[in-house]
PDB file of C-alpha atoms in Angstrom:
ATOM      1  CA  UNK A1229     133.938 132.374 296.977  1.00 61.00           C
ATOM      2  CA  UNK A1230     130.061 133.532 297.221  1.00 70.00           C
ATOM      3  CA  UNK A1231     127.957 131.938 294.556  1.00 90.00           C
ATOM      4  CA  UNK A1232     125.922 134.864 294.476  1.00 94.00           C
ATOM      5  CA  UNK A1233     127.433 138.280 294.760  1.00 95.00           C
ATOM      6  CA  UNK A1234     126.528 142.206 293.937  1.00 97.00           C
ATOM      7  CA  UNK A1235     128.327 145.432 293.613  1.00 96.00           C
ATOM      8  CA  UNK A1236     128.826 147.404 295.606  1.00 96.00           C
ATOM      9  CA  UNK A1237     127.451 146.344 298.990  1.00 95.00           C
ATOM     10  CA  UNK A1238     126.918 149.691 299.609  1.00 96.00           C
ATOM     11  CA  UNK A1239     125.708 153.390 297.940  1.00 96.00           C
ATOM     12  CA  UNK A1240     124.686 156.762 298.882  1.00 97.00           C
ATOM     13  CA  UNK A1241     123.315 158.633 295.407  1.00 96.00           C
ATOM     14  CA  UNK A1242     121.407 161.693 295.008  1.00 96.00           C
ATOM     15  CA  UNK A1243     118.012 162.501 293.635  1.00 97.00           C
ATOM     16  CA  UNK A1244     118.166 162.032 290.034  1.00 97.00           C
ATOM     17  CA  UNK A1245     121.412 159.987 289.532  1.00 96.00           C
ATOM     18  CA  UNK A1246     121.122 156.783 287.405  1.00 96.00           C
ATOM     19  CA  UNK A1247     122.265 153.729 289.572  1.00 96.00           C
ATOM     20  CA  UNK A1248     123.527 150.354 288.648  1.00 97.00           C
ATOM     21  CA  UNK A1249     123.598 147.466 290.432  1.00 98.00           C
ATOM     22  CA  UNK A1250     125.069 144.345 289.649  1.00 98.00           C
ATOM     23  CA  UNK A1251     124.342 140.803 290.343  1.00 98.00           C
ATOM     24  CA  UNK A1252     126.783 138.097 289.271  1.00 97.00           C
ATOM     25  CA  UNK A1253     126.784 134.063 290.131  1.00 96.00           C
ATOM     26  CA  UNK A1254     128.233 131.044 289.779  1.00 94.00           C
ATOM     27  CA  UNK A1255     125.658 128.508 290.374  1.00 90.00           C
ATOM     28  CA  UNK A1256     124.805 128.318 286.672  1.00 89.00           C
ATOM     29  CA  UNK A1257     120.958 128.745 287.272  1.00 89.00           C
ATOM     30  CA  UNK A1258     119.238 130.090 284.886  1.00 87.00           C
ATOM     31  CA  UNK A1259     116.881 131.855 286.694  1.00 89.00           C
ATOM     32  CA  UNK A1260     117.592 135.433 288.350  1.00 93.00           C
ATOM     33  CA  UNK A1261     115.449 137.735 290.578  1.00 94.00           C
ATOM     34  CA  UNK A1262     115.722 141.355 292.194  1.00 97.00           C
ATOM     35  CA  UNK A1263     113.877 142.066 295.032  1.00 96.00           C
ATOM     36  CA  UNK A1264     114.026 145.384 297.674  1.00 96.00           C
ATOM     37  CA  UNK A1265     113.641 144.806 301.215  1.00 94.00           C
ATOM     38  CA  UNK A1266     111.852 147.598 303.628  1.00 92.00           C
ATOM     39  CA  UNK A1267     111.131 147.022 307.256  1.00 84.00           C
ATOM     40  CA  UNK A1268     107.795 145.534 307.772  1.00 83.00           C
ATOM     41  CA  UNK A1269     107.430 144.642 304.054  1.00 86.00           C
ATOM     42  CA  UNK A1270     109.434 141.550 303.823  1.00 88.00           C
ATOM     43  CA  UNK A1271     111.036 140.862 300.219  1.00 91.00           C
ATOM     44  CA  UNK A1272     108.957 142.663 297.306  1.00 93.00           C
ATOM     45  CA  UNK A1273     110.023 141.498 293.874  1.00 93.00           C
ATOM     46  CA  UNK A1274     110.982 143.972 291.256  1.00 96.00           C
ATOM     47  CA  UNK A1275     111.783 141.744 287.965  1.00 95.00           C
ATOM     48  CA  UNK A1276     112.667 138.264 287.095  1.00 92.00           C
ATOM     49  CA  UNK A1277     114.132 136.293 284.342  1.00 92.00           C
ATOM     50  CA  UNK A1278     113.937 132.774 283.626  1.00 85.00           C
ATOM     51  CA  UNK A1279     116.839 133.364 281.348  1.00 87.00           C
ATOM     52  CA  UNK A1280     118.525 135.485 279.186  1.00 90.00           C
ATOM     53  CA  UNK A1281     115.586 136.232 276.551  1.00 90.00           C
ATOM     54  CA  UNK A1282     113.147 136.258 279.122  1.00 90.00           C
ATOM     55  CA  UNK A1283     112.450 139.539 281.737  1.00 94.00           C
ATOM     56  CA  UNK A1284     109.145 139.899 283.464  1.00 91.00           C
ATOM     57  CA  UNK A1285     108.226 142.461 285.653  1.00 93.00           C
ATOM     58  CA  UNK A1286     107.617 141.760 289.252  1.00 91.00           C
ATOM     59  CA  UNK A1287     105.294 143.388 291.756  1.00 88.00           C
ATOM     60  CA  UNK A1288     107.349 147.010 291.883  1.00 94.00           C
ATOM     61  CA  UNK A1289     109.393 147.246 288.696  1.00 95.00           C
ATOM     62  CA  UNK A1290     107.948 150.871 288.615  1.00 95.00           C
ATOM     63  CA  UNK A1291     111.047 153.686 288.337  1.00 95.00           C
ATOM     64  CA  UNK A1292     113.310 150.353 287.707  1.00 97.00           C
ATOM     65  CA  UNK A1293     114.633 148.305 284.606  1.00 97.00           C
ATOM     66  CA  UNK A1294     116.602 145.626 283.924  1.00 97.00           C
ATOM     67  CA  UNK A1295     119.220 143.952 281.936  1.00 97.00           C
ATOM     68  CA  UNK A1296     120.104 139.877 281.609  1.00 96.00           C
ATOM     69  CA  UNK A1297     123.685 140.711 279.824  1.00 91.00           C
ATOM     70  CA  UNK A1298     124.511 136.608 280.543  1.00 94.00           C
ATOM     71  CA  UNK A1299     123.496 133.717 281.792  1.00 93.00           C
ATOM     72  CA  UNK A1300     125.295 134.360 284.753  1.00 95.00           C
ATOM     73  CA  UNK A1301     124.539 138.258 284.823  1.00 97.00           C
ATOM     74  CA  UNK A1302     121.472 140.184 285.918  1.00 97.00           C
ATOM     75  CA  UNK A1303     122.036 144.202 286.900  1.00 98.00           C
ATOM     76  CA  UNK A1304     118.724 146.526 287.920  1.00 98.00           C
ATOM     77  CA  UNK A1305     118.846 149.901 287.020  1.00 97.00           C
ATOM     78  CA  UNK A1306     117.480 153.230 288.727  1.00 96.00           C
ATOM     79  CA  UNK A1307     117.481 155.762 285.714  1.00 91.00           C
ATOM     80  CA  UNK A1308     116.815 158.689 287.860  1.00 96.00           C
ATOM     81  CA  UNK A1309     117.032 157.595 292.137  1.00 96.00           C
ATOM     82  CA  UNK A1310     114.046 159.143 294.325  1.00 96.00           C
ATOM     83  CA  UNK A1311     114.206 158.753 298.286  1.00 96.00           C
ATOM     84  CA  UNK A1312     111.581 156.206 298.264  1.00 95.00           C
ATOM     85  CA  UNK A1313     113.929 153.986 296.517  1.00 97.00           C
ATOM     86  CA  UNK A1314     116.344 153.993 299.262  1.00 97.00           C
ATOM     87  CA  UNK A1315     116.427 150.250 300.435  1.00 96.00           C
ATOM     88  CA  UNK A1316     118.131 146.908 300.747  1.00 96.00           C
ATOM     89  CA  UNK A1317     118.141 145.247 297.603  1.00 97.00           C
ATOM     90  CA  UNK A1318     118.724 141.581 297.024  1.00 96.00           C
ATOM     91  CA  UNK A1319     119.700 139.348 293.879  1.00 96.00           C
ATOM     92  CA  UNK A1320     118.770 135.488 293.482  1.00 94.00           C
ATOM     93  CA  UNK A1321     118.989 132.984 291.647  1.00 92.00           C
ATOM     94  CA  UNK A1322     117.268 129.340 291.191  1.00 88.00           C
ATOM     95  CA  UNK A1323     117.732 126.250 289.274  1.00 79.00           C
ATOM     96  CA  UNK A1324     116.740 123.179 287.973  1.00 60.00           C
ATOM     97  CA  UNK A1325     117.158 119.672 289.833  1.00 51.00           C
ATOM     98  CA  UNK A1326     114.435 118.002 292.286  1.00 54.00           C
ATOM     99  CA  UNK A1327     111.214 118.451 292.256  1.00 53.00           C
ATOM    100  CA  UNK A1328     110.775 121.670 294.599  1.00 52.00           C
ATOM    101  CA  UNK A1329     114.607 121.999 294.332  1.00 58.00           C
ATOM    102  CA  UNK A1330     114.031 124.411 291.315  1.00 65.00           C
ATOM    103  CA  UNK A1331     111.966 126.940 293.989  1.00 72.00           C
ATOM    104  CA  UNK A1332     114.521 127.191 296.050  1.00 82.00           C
ATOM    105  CA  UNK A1333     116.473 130.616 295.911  1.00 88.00           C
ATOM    106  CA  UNK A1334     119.882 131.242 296.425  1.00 91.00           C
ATOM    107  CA  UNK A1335     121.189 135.030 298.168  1.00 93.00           C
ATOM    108  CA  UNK A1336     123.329 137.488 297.449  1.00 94.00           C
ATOM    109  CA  UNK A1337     124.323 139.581 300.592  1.00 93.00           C
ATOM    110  CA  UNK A1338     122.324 142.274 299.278  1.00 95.00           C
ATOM    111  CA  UNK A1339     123.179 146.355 298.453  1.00 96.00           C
ATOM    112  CA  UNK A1340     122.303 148.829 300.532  1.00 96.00           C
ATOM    113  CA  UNK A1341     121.027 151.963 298.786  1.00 97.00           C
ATOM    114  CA  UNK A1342     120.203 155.207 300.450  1.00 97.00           C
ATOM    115  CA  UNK A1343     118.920 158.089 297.797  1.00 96.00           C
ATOM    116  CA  UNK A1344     119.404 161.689 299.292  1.00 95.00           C
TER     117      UNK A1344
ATOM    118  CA  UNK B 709      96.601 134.666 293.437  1.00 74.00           C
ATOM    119  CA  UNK B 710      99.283 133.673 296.247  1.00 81.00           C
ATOM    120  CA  UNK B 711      99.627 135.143 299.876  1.00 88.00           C
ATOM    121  CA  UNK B 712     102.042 134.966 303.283  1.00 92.00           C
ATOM    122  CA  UNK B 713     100.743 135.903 305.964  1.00 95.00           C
ATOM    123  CA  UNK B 714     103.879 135.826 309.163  1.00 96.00           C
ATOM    124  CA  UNK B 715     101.532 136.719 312.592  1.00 93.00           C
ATOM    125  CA  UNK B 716     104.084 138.753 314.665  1.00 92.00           C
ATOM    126  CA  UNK B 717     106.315 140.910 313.465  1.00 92.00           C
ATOM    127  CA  UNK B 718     108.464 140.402 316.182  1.00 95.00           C
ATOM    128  CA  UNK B 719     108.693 137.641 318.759  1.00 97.00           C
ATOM    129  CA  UNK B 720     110.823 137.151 322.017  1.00 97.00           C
ATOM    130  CA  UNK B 721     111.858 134.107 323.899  1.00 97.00           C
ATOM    131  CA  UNK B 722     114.235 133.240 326.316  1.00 97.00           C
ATOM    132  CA  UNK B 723     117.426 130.901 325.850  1.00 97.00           C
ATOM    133  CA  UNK B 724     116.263 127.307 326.158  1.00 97.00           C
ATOM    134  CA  UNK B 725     112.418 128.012 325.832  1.00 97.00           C
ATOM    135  CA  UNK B 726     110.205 127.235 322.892  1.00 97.00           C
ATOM    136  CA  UNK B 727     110.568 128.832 319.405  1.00 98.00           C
ATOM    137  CA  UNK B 728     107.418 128.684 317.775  1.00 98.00           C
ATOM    138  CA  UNK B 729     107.151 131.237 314.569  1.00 98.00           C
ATOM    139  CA  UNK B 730     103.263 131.399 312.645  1.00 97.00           C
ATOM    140  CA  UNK B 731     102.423 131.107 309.059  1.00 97.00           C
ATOM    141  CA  UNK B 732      99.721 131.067 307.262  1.00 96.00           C
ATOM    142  CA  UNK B 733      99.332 131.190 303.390  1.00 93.00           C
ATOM    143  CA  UNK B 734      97.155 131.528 300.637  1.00 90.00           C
ATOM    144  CA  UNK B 735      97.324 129.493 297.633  1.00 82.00           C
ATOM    145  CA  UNK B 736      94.717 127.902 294.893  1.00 77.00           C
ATOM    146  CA  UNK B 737      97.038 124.936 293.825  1.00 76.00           C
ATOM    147  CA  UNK B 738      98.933 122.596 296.461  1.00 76.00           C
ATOM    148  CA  UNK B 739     101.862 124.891 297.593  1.00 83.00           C
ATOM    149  CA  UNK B 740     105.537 124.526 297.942  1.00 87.00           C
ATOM    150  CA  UNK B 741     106.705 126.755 301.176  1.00 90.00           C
ATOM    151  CA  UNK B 742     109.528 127.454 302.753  1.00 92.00           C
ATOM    152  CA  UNK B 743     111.419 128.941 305.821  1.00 96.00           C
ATOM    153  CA  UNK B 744     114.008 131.573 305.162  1.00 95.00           C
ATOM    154  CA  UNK B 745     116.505 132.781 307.451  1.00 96.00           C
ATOM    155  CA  UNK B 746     118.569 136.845 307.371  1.00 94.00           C
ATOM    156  CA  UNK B 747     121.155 136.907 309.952  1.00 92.00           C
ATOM    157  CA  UNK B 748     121.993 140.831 310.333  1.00 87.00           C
ATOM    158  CA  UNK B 749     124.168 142.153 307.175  1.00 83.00           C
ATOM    159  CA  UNK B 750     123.734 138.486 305.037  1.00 87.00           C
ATOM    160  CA  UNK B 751     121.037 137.589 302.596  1.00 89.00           C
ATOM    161  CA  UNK B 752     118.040 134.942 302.883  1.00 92.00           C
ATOM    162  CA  UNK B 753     119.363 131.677 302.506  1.00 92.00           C
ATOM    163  CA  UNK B 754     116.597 128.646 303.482  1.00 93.00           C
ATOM    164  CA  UNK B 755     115.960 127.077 306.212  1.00 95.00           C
ATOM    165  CA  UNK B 756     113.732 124.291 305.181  1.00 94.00           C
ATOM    166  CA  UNK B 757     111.093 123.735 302.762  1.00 90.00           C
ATOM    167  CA  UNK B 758     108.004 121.722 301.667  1.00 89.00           C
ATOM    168  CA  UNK B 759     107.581 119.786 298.650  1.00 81.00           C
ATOM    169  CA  UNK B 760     104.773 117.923 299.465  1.00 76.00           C
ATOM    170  CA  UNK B 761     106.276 114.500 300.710  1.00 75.00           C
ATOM    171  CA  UNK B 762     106.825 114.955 304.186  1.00 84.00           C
ATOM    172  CA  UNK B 763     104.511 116.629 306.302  1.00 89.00           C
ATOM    173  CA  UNK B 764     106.946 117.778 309.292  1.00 94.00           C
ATOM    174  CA  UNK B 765     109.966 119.007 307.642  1.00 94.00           C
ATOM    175  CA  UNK B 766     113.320 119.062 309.412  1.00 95.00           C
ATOM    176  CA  UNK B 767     115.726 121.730 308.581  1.00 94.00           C
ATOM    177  CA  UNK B 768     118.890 122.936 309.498  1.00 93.00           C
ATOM    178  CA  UNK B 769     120.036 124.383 313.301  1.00 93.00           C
ATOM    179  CA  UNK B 770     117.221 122.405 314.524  1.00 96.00           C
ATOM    180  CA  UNK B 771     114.384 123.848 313.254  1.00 97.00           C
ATOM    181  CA  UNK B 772     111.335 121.777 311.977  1.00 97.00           C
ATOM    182  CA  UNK B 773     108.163 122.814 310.361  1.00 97.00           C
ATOM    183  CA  UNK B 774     104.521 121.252 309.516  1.00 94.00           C
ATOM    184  CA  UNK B 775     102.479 121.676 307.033  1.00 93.00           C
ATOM    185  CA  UNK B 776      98.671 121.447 307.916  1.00 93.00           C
ATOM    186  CA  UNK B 777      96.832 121.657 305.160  1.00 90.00           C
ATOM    187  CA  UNK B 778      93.440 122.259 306.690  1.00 91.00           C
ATOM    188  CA  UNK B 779      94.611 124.900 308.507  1.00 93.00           C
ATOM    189  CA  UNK B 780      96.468 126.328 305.795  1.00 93.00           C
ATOM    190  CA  UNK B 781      99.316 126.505 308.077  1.00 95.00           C
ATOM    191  CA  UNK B 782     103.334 126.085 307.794  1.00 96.00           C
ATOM    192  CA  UNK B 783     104.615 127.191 311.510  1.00 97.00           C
ATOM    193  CA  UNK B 784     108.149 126.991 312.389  1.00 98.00           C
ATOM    194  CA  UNK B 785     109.404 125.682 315.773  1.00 98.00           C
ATOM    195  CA  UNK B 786     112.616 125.062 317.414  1.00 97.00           C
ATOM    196  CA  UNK B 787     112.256 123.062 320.945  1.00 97.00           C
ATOM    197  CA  UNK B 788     115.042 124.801 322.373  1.00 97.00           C
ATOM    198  CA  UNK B 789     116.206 128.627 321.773  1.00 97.00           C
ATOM    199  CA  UNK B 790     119.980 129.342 321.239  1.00 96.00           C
ATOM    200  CA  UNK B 791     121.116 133.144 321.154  1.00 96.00           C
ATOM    201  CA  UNK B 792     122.361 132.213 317.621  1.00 95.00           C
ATOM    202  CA  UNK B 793     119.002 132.079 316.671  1.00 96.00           C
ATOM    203  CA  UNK B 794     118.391 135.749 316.654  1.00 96.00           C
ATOM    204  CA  UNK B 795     118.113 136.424 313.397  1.00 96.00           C
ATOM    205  CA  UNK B 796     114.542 137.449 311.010  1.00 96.00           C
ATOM    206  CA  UNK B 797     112.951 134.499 309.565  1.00 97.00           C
ATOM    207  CA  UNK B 798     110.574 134.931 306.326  1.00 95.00           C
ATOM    208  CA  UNK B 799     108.278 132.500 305.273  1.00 96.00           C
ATOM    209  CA  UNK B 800     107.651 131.779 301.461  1.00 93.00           C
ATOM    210  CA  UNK B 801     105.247 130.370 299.264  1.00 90.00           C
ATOM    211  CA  UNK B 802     105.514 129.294 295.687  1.00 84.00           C
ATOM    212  CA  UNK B 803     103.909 126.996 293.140  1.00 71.00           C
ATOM    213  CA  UNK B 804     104.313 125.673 289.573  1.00 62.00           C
ATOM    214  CA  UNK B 805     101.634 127.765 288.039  1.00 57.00           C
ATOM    215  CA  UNK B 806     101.441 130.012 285.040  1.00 46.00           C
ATOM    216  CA  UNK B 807     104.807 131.854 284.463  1.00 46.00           C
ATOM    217  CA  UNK B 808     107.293 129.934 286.363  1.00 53.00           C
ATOM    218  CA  UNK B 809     108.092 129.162 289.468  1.00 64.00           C
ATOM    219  CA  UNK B 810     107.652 133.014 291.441  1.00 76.00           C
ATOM    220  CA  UNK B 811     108.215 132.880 295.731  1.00 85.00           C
ATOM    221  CA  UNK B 812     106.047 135.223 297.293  1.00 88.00           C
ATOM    222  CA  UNK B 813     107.563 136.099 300.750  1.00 91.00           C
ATOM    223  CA  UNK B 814     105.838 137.039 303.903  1.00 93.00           C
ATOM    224  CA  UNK B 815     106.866 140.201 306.075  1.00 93.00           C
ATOM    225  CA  UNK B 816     109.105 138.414 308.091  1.00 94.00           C
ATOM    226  CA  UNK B 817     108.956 137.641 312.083  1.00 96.00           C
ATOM    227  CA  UNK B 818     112.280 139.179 313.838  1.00 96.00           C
ATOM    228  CA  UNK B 819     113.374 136.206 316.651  1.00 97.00           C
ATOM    229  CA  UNK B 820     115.168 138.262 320.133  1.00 97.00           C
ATOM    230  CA  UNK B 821     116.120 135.605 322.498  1.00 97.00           C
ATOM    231  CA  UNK B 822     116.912 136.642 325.981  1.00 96.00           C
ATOM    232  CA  UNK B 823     119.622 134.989 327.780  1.00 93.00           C
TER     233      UNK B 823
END
């Protein structure tokens, strides 16, 4: 099984829908990440958490919000979907260990998101 | 403040010929930096990385990297080009400053290889 995985893989919404999308993983890190990825732009990050009480915004966490519901659980939210939001996003996570160990992020396969 | 900078957005080779990816980054204290790979439809998942032992790092599928301080360089190289290769490779930088341990990623360099 993935260590990292999101639901759904996949969504077509509408302007003005609410979206969810979920991250779950099994690597017990404490640290979780969302990030969107355009063509050109490379990974942008929208908000982190270094653990459950602890949510900082990222680079683009405008139109976006977030929620640590577990260690183990991190979902990003689109209260009301624009087409400018229609990307790939990615989850991560990261943990302790070796020295530069802890940097080192871990995938999910990402979530596809097209806004009509 | 942190930067990436990949040059090439996209670079072509042929099979068995040189791989040789550019990075360049931007950081105030000494750096931790990384390769990432995205095979089509996957996630990132790393290639190699820097932690300041080593300055040629060896990763996986062959791929090394060195880090060159004075030219504030982390370039990626492969001797020998498979077709499995094709795939878009990011590089990353990150350090230990204030508020964790944040990666800032570059725009990524997209690998063709020509058989």
């Amino acid at each position: 099984d993935a260590d990292v995985t999101q639901t759904p893989r996949n969504r077509i919404t509408k302007t003005g829908k609410r979206i969810m999308l979920e991250c779950s993983q099994t690597k017990g890190h404490d640290r979780m990440y969302w990030y969107r990825q355009d063509p050109g732009l490379g990974l942008r990050l929208i908000y982190y958490s270094f653990d459950v009480k602890d949510i900082n915004k990222g680079e683009i966490s405008d139109g976006y919000s977030v929620s640590r519901q577990a260690q183990a659980k991190f979902s990003l939210s689109l209260e009301s979907a624009i087409p400018n939001q229609t990307a790939l996003y990615f989850c991560a996570t990261s943990g302790g260990g070796q020295r530069g160990s802890y940097n080192e992020q871990f995938f999910g396969p990402g979530t596809r998101l097209t806004v009509l | 403040a942190q930067s990436v900078t990949q040059l090439g957005s996209h670079v072509s080779v042929s099979e068995g010929a040189l791989v040789l990816l550019r990075c360049n980054y931007s950081s105030s204290v000494p750096p931790y930096l990384f390769w990432y790979v995205q095979y089509p439809n996957q996630g990132l998942q790393l290639l190699l990385k820097y932690t300041s032992a080593a300055t040629l790092v060896k990763g996986i599928n062959g791929f090394e990297a060195e880090f060159k301080k004075s030219e504030t360089s982390f370039h990626l190289t492969k001797p020998s080009a498979h077709m499995s290769d094709a795939a878009e490779y990011f590089c990353a930088v990150s350090d230990q400053g204030t508020g964790g341990f944040k990666t800032i990623f570059g725009a990524g360099t997209r690998l063709f290889v020509k058989a």
